mmCIF file of C-alpha atoms in Angstrom:
data_model
loop_
_atom_site.group_PDB
_atom_site.id
_atom_site.type_symbol
_atom_site.label_atom_id
_atom_site.label_comp_id
_atom_site.label_asym_id
_atom_site.label_seq_id
_atom_site.Cartn_x
_atom_site.Cartn_y
_atom_site.Cartn_z
ATOM 1 C CA MET A 1 25.221 22.262 -20.770
ATOM 2 C CA ASN A 2 23.351 19.326 -19.421
ATOM 3 C CA TYR A 3 19.912 18.652 -20.742
ATOM 4 C CA SER A 4 17.730 16.202 -19.007
ATOM 5 C CA TYR A 5 13.996 15.109 -18.430
ATOM 6 C CA LEU A 6 12.990 15.545 -14.714
ATOM 7 C CA MET A 7 11.480 12.194 -13.261
ATOM 8 C CA GLY A 8 9.264 13.429 -10.513
ATOM 9 C CA VAL A 9 7.168 16.483 -9.624
ATOM 10 C CA LYS A 10 9.034 18.640 -7.130
ATOM 11 C CA ASP A 11 10.346 22.215 -6.613
ATOM 12 C CA VAL A 12 13.957 22.493 -7.594
ATOM 13 C CA SER A 13 14.505 23.248 -3.749
ATOM 14 C CA GLU A 14 13.487 19.698 -2.981
ATOM 15 C CA LEU A 15 15.749 18.038 -5.497
ATOM 16 C CA ARG A 16 18.116 16.111 -3.349
ATOM 17 C CA ASN A 17 19.548 13.093 -5.060
ATOM 18 C CA SER A 18 16.547 13.116 -7.673
ATOM 19 C CA GLY A 19 16.847 11.222 -10.870
ATOM 20 C CA PHE A 20 17.075 12.752 -14.276
ATOM 21 C CA ILE A 21 17.031 11.134 -17.867
ATOM 22 C CA ILE A 22 20.044 12.416 -19.698
ATOM 23 C CA GLU A 23 19.435 13.787 -23.269
ATOM 24 C CA GLU A 24 22.954 15.231 -23.936
ATOM 25 C CA ILE A 25 26.101 16.372 -22.116
ATOM 26 C CA ASP A 26 27.852 19.313 -23.753
ATOM 27 C CA GLY A 27 26.363 18.250 -27.050
ATOM 28 C CA ASP A 28 27.420 14.572 -26.540
ATOM 29 C CA CYS A 29 24.573 12.181 -26.983
ATOM 30 C CA ASN A 30 26.447 9.033 -25.937
ATOM 31 C CA PHE A 31 24.884 9.109 -22.401
ATOM 32 C CA LYS A 32 21.316 9.449 -23.736
ATOM 33 C CA ASN A 33 18.678 7.601 -21.901
ATOM 34 C CA THR A 34 20.921 7.168 -18.853
ATOM 35 C CA TYR A 35 20.484 8.763 -15.381
ATOM 36 C CA LEU A 36 22.202 11.221 -13.098
ATOM 37 C CA PHE A 37 21.322 12.359 -9.521
ATOM 38 C CA ILE A 38 21.344 15.971 -9.047
ATOM 39 C CA ASN A 39 21.798 18.276 -6.030
ATOM 40 C CA VAL A 40 20.807 21.818 -5.844
ATOM 41 C CA LYS A 41 20.685 24.619 -3.397
ATOM 42 C CA LYS A 42 17.742 24.900 -0.981
ATOM 43 C CA ASP A 43 17.096 28.546 -1.913
ATOM 44 C CA ASN A 44 16.491 27.628 -5.653
ATOM 45 C CA LYS A 45 12.852 28.033 -6.207
ATOM 46 C CA THR A 46 12.426 27.170 -9.862
ATOM 47 C CA LYS A 47 9.148 25.446 -10.595
ATOM 48 C CA ILE A 48 9.415 22.230 -12.560
ATOM 49 C CA GLU A 49 7.127 19.363 -13.340
ATOM 50 C CA TYR A 50 7.410 15.759 -14.435
ATOM 51 C CA GLY A 51 8.643 15.465 -17.826
ATOM 52 C CA ASP A 52 10.127 19.017 -18.271
ATOM 53 C CA GLN A 53 13.214 19.303 -20.257
ATOM 54 C CA ILE A 54 15.686 21.311 -18.152
ATOM 55 C CA GLU A 55 19.240 22.770 -18.612
ATOM 56 C CA PHE A 56 21.836 23.149 -15.900
ATOM 57 C CA LYS A 57 25.484 23.557 -15.366
ATOM 58 C CA GLY A 58 27.287 21.791 -12.494
ATOM 59 C CA ASP A 59 30.225 19.765 -11.177
ATOM 60 C CA TYR A 60 30.067 16.081 -11.884
ATOM 61 C CA LEU A 61 30.872 13.703 -8.895
ATOM 62 C CA ALA A 62 31.777 10.122 -9.696
ATOM 63 C CA PRO A 63 30.377 7.436 -7.489
ATOM 64 C CA ASN A 64 32.708 5.653 -5.035
ATOM 65 C CA ILE A 65 34.128 2.343 -6.139
ATOM 66 C CA GLN A 66 34.764 -0.639 -3.974
ATOM 67 C CA ARG A 67 37.781 0.135 -1.579
ATOM 68 C CA ASN A 68 38.050 -3.054 0.543
ATOM 69 C CA TYR A 69 37.857 -6.623 -0.526
ATOM 70 C CA LYS A 70 34.323 -7.730 -1.070
ATOM 71 C CA GLY A 71 33.071 -4.426 0.142
ATOM 72 C CA PHE A 72 30.207 -2.279 -1.097
ATOM 73 C CA ASP A 73 30.683 -0.989 -4.562
ATOM 74 C CA TYR A 74 28.492 2.131 -4.918
ATOM 75 C CA LYS A 75 29.562 2.612 -8.605
ATOM 76 C CA GLU A 76 28.349 -0.909 -9.573
ATOM 77 C CA ALA A 77 25.037 -0.475 -7.489
ATOM 78 C CA LEU A 78 24.323 2.738 -9.374
ATOM 79 C CA LYS A 79 25.228 1.090 -12.741
ATOM 80 C CA ARG A 80 22.443 -1.504 -12.219
ATOM 81 C CA GLN A 81 20.066 1.398 -12.107
ATOM 82 C CA LYS A 82 21.673 3.054 -15.160
ATOM 83 C CA VAL A 83 22.811 5.985 -12.857
ATOM 84 C CA TYR A 84 26.254 7.269 -13.730
ATOM 85 C CA GLY A 85 26.867 9.789 -10.806
ATOM 86 C CA THR A 86 25.855 12.940 -9.144
ATOM 87 C CA VAL A 87 25.771 16.558 -10.260
ATOM 88 C CA ASN A 88 26.099 19.495 -7.974
ATOM 89 C CA ALA A 89 23.897 21.875 -10.209
ATOM 90 C CA ASN A 90 23.172 25.457 -10.472
ATOM 91 C CA ASN A 91 21.687 27.895 -13.050
ATOM 92 C CA ILE A 92 18.759 25.565 -13.564
ATOM 93 C CA LYS A 93 16.197 26.485 -16.093
ATOM 94 C CA VAL A 94 13.255 24.770 -17.892
ATOM 95 C CA LYS A 95 13.771 24.535 -21.703
ATOM 96 C CA ASN A 96 10.518 22.736 -22.562
ATOM 97 C CA LYS A 97 7.478 21.580 -20.847
ATOM 98 C CA GLN A 98 6.342 17.897 -20.669
ATOM 99 C CA LYS A 99 8.495 16.509 -23.376
ATOM 100 C CA VAL A 100 8.351 12.878 -22.290
ATOM 101 C CA ASN A 101 5.831 10.238 -23.417
ATOM 102 C CA PRO A 102 2.208 11.402 -22.707
ATOM 103 C CA ILE A 103 1.513 7.903 -21.100
ATOM 104 C CA LEU A 104 4.266 8.373 -18.558
ATOM 105 C CA ILE A 105 2.865 11.885 -17.802
ATOM 106 C CA LEU A 106 -0.610 10.321 -17.259
ATOM 107 C CA ALA A 107 0.844 7.579 -15.092
ATOM 108 C CA ASN A 108 2.607 10.150 -12.925
ATOM 109 C CA LYS A 109 -0.460 12.402 -12.628
ATOM 110 C CA THR A 110 -2.585 9.248 -11.707
ATOM 111 C CA PHE A 111 0.145 8.462 -9.063
ATOM 112 C CA LEU A 112 0.048 11.922 -7.506
ATOM 113 C CA ARG A 113 -3.728 11.907 -7.606
ATOM 114 C CA ILE A 114 -3.919 8.578 -5.502
ATOM 115 C CA LYS A 115 -1.221 9.974 -3.062
ATOM 116 C CA ASN A 116 -2.977 13.214 -2.564
ATOM 117 C CA ASN A 117 -6.349 11.468 -2.001
ATOM 118 C CA ILE A 118 -4.804 9.122 0.431
ATOM 119 C CA GLU A 119 -3.075 11.944 2.346
ATOM 120 C CA VAL A 120 -6.183 13.950 2.477
ATOM 121 C CA THR A 121 -8.315 10.982 3.740
ATOM 122 C CA PHE A 122 -6.170 9.438 6.316
ATOM 123 C CA PRO A 123 -3.948 10.789 9.308
ATOM 124 C CA LYS A 124 -0.393 11.280 8.424
ATOM 125 C CA ASP A 125 1.069 8.111 9.783
ATOM 126 C CA LEU A 126 -1.696 5.927 8.296
ATOM 127 C CA ALA A 127 -1.473 7.742 4.906
ATOM 128 C CA ASN A 128 2.316 7.101 4.780
ATOM 129 C CA LEU A 129 1.824 3.353 5.560
ATOM 130 C CA THR A 130 -1.010 3.061 3.062
ATOM 131 C CA LEU A 131 1.220 4.549 0.373
ATOM 132 C CA ALA A 132 3.933 2.156 1.218
ATOM 133 C CA ILE A 133 1.747 -0.863 1.104
ATOM 134 C CA MET A 134 -0.178 0.115 -1.998
ATOM 135 C CA LEU A 135 2.178 1.649 -4.211
ATOM 136 C CA GLY A 136 5.755 0.993 -2.584
ATOM 137 C CA TYR A 137 6.191 4.773 -1.877
ATOM 138 C CA THR A 138 8.250 4.922 1.397
ATOM 139 C CA ASP A 139 9.719 8.352 1.104
ATOM 140 C CA ASN A 140 7.627 9.758 3.897
ATOM 141 C CA LEU A 141 7.404 6.588 6.090
ATOM 142 C CA ASP A 142 9.039 6.788 9.422
ATOM 143 C CA GLU A 143 12.312 4.935 9.619
ATOM 144 C CA GLU A 144 11.095 3.190 12.866
ATOM 145 C CA ILE A 145 8.129 1.670 11.229
ATOM 146 C CA GLN A 146 10.249 0.346 8.415
ATOM 147 C CA GLU A 147 12.758 -1.155 10.813
ATOM 148 C CA ASN A 148 9.815 -2.800 12.612
ATOM 149 C CA PHE A 149 8.776 -4.398 9.458
ATOM 150 C CA ARG A 150 12.216 -5.686 8.649
ATOM 151 C CA ASP A 151 12.651 -7.034 12.253
ATOM 152 C CA SER A 152 9.365 -9.074 11.837
ATOM 153 C CA ASN A 153 10.528 -10.329 8.404
ATOM 154 C CA MET A 154 7.580 -8.450 6.682
ATOM 155 C CA ALA A 155 9.488 -5.828 4.725
ATOM 156 C CA HIS A 156 8.217 -7.191 1.488
ATOM 157 C CA ILE A 157 4.858 -5.760 2.274
ATOM 158 C CA LEU A 158 6.317 -2.285 1.835
ATOM 159 C CA ALA A 159 7.892 -3.167 -1.641
ATOM 160 C CA VAL A 160 5.312 -3.585 -4.436
ATOM 161 C CA SER A 161 5.709 -7.224 -5.630
ATOM 162 C CA GLY A 162 3.938 -10.261 -6.934
ATOM 163 C CA MET A 163 1.879 -10.344 -3.848
ATOM 164 C CA HIS A 164 0.281 -6.907 -4.836
ATOM 165 C CA ILE A 165 -0.425 -8.212 -8.318
ATOM 166 C CA SER A 166 -2.122 -11.425 -6.965
ATOM 167 C CA TYR A 167 -4.430 -9.200 -4.639
ATOM 168 C CA ILE A 168 -5.254 -7.006 -7.584
ATOM 169 C CA ILE A 169 -6.091 -9.992 -9.822
ATOM 170 C CA SER A 170 -8.167 -11.684 -7.027
ATOM 171 C CA GLY A 171 -10.058 -8.484 -6.311
ATOM 172 C CA LEU A 172 -10.754 -7.620 -9.916
ATOM 173 C CA MET A 173 -11.949 -11.010 -10.744
ATOM 174 C CA ILE A 174 -14.416 -11.015 -7.737
ATOM 175 C CA ILE A 175 -15.680 -7.620 -8.754
ATOM 176 C CA LEU A 176 -16.062 -8.416 -12.419
ATOM 177 C CA LYS A 177 -17.753 -11.695 -11.643
ATOM 178 C CA ILE A 178 -20.312 -9.945 -9.338
ATOM 179 C CA ASN A 179 -21.071 -7.626 -12.187
ATOM 180 C CA SER A 180 -21.707 -10.442 -14.637
ATOM 181 C CA ILE A 181 -18.869 -9.658 -16.991
ATOM 182 C CA GLY A 182 -17.683 -12.604 -19.135
ATOM 183 C CA LYS A 183 -14.357 -14.386 -18.403
ATOM 184 C CA ARG A 184 -12.638 -13.079 -21.556
ATOM 185 C CA LYS A 185 -13.628 -9.447 -21.018
ATOM 186 C CA SER A 186 -12.528 -9.682 -17.302
ATOM 187 C CA LYS A 187 -9.135 -10.967 -18.289
ATOM 188 C CA ILE A 188 -8.729 -8.144 -20.886
ATOM 189 C CA ILE A 189 -9.777 -5.650 -18.387
ATOM 190 C CA THR A 190 -7.588 -7.093 -15.670
ATOM 191 C CA ILE A 191 -4.474 -7.132 -18.124
ATOM 192 C CA ILE A 192 -5.091 -3.343 -18.884
ATOM 193 C CA ILE A 193 -5.333 -2.479 -15.040
ATOM 194 C CA LEU A 194 -2.180 -4.446 -14.337
ATOM 195 C CA ILE A 195 -0.153 -2.587 -16.982
ATOM 196 C CA ALA A 196 -1.483 0.740 -15.684
ATOM 197 C CA TYR A 197 -0.470 -0.378 -12.053
ATOM 198 C CA MET A 198 3.042 -1.247 -13.432
ATOM 199 C CA PHE A 199 3.401 2.289 -14.882
ATOM 200 C CA ILE A 200 1.969 4.040 -11.734
ATOM 201 C CA THR A 201 4.454 2.235 -9.566
ATOM 202 C CA GLY A 202 7.369 3.072 -11.622
ATOM 203 C CA PHE A 203 8.310 -0.202 -13.176
ATOM 204 C CA ALA A 204 9.588 -1.869 -9.956
ATOM 205 C CA LEU A 205 11.343 -5.014 -10.985
ATOM 206 C CA SER A 206 9.219 -7.385 -8.909
ATOM 207 C CA VAL A 207 6.139 -5.775 -10.363
ATOM 208 C CA VAL A 208 7.383 -6.049 -13.918
ATOM 209 C CA ARG A 209 8.141 -9.705 -13.441
ATOM 210 C CA ALA A 210 4.852 -10.409 -11.835
ATOM 211 C CA THR A 211 2.921 -8.401 -14.437
ATOM 212 C CA VAL A 212 4.443 -9.898 -17.361
ATOM 213 C CA MET A 213 3.699 -13.430 -16.036
ATOM 214 C CA ALA A 214 0.286 -12.600 -14.916
ATOM 215 C CA CYS A 215 -0.474 -10.988 -18.442
ATOM 216 C CA LEU A 216 0.958 -14.044 -20.217
ATOM 217 C CA HIS A 217 -1.189 -16.241 -18.079
ATOM 218 C CA LEU A 218 -4.321 -14.155 -18.580
ATOM 219 C CA ALA A 219 -3.660 -13.873 -22.246
ATOM 220 C CA SER A 220 -3.389 -17.661 -22.631
ATOM 221 C CA GLY A 221 -6.960 -17.968 -21.277
ATOM 222 C CA ILE A 222 -8.214 -15.334 -23.773
ATOM 223 C CA PHE A 223 -6.755 -17.089 -26.832
ATOM 224 C CA TYR A 224 -7.400 -20.602 -25.462
ATOM 225 C CA ARG A 225 -3.844 -21.684 -25.110
ATOM 226 C CA LYS A 226 -2.144 -23.475 -22.238
ATOM 227 C CA ASN A 227 0.102 -21.258 -20.116
ATOM 228 C CA ASP A 228 3.682 -22.444 -19.411
ATOM 229 C CA ILE A 229 5.103 -21.019 -16.160
ATOM 230 C CA TRP A 230 8.750 -21.326 -17.210
ATOM 231 C CA THR A 231 8.131 -19.511 -20.431
ATOM 232 C CA SER A 232 6.403 -16.870 -18.540
ATOM 233 C CA ILE A 233 9.441 -16.414 -16.297
ATOM 234 C CA SER A 234 11.862 -16.494 -19.124
ATOM 235 C CA ILE A 235 10.079 -13.891 -21.090
ATOM 236 C CA SER A 236 9.735 -11.547 -18.154
ATOM 237 C CA LEU A 237 13.529 -11.853 -17.299
ATOM 238 C CA LEU A 238 14.535 -11.314 -21.023
ATOM 239 C CA LEU A 239 12.545 -7.980 -20.936
ATOM 240 C CA ILE A 240 14.192 -6.936 -17.810
ATOM 241 C CA ILE A 241 17.731 -7.718 -19.186
ATOM 242 C CA ILE A 242 16.960 -6.086 -22.426
ATOM 243 C CA TYR A 243 16.046 -2.933 -20.650
ATOM 244 C CA ASN A 244 19.271 -3.008 -18.507
ATOM 245 C CA PRO A 245 21.706 -5.942 -18.906
ATOM 246 C CA PHE A 246 23.496 -4.898 -15.631
ATOM 247 C CA LEU A 247 20.525 -6.068 -13.741
ATOM 248 C CA ILE A 248 21.574 -9.737 -14.169
ATOM 249 C CA THR A 249 23.973 -9.111 -11.298
ATOM 250 C CA SER A 250 21.388 -7.487 -9.004
ATOM 251 C CA ILE A 251 20.482 -9.249 -5.839
ATOM 252 C CA SER A 252 16.999 -8.050 -5.905
ATOM 253 C CA VAL A 253 16.570 -9.647 -9.307
ATOM 254 C CA LEU A 254 18.242 -12.969 -8.271
ATOM 255 C CA LEU A 255 16.216 -13.061 -5.186
ATOM 256 C CA SER A 256 12.914 -12.138 -6.929
ATOM 257 C CA TYR A 257 13.351 -14.941 -9.531
ATOM 258 C CA GLY A 258 15.097 -17.322 -7.286
ATOM 259 C CA GLY A 259 12.123 -17.017 -4.691
ATOM 260 C CA THR A 260 9.539 -17.377 -7.514
ATOM 261 C CA ILE A 261 11.370 -20.598 -8.910
ATOM 262 C CA GLY A 262 11.582 -21.873 -5.418
ATOM 263 C CA ILE A 263 7.853 -21.431 -5.004
ATOM 264 C CA ILE A 264 6.961 -23.230 -8.218
ATOM 265 C CA VAL A 265 9.237 -26.123 -7.547
ATOM 266 C CA PHE A 266 8.406 -26.693 -3.830
ATOM 267 C CA SER A 267 4.748 -26.006 -4.251
ATOM 268 C CA ASN A 268 4.544 -29.048 -6.701
ATOM 269 C CA ILE A 269 6.456 -31.247 -4.250
ATOM 270 C CA ILE A 270 4.220 -30.227 -1.371
ATOM 271 C CA THR A 271 1.010 -30.663 -3.368
ATOM 272 C CA ASN A 272 2.109 -34.198 -4.454
ATOM 273 C CA LEU A 273 2.976 -35.118 -0.806
ATOM 274 C CA LEU A 274 -0.397 -33.879 0.376
ATOM 275 C CA GLU A 275 -2.231 -35.740 -2.269
ATOM 276 C CA ASN A 276 -0.350 -39.000 -1.299
ATOM 277 C CA LYS A 277 -3.053 -41.283 0.397
ATOM 278 C CA LYS A 278 -0.630 -43.027 2.573
ATOM 279 C CA LEU A 279 0.798 -39.742 3.920
ATOM 280 C CA LYS A 280 -2.778 -38.646 4.571
ATOM 281 C CA ASN A 281 -3.431 -41.601 6.649
ATOM 282 C CA ILE A 282 -0.201 -41.143 8.783
ATOM 283 C CA ILE A 283 -1.007 -37.589 9.468
ATOM 284 C CA HIS A 284 -4.587 -38.462 10.383
ATOM 285 C CA PHE A 285 -3.351 -41.273 12.706
ATOM 286 C CA MET A 286 -0.866 -38.582 14.363
ATOM 287 C CA PHE A 287 -3.555 -36.404 15.069
ATOM 288 C CA LEU A 288 -5.687 -38.991 16.596
ATOM 289 C CA ILE A 289 -2.930 -39.712 18.989
#
């Protein structure tokens, strides 16, 4: 018997490669808090919700390993997501309702509420694009649209990242300033909303990085301490590695942190160049010509 917590609100008939947190496998708890993908037959209409504890039997399918030199290793890719394979399941039944952390259940309900409101308010194509930009939810987004974003080098807009966090902070600061809320209270409110956004978006790596760094920066202002950008980066990376050490080899993690470090280093260089009076005179002379 496999016991697991469902991560998503769907009918069983829609569970194609959906993720489950494992509690035990045939009484063995060694795989607890890891994940499995599950496939079921489309005619299965069992009603399940996020956080339900379910029981099922099925055949385990191990992921494919690297077959060619420097080829794609599907097993290693899944390992970085703490996923250990796929199960073709049957005889699924709900054991207990809503057994996970109530905060996670609330975050999931909030996500579904936002998703439903957007789908009701906007036309289908616009709603799918809005969900992708706001929450990184691209499941229903047309593949051609995603390809167009990739071709125009704007695919990062469809993946929640530091850009989204910066927009949230900027928007909140403007709104709170208009409502004459003090700086310290504004920063506390912003930290709470950023953490909530991190839960709603499912702890995307780039969001976790940006949220931790932003919260440390805001907290330094609350406690009247100087913020150190390198300390913020180190703490966010440490938290991610503690959660899953295999992520240290993930390309997305390396690019996310590499890009952030590059921005910090080169922004200082460019700022110093622009503040150089001789360089300003040269640029001014060039424009006059």
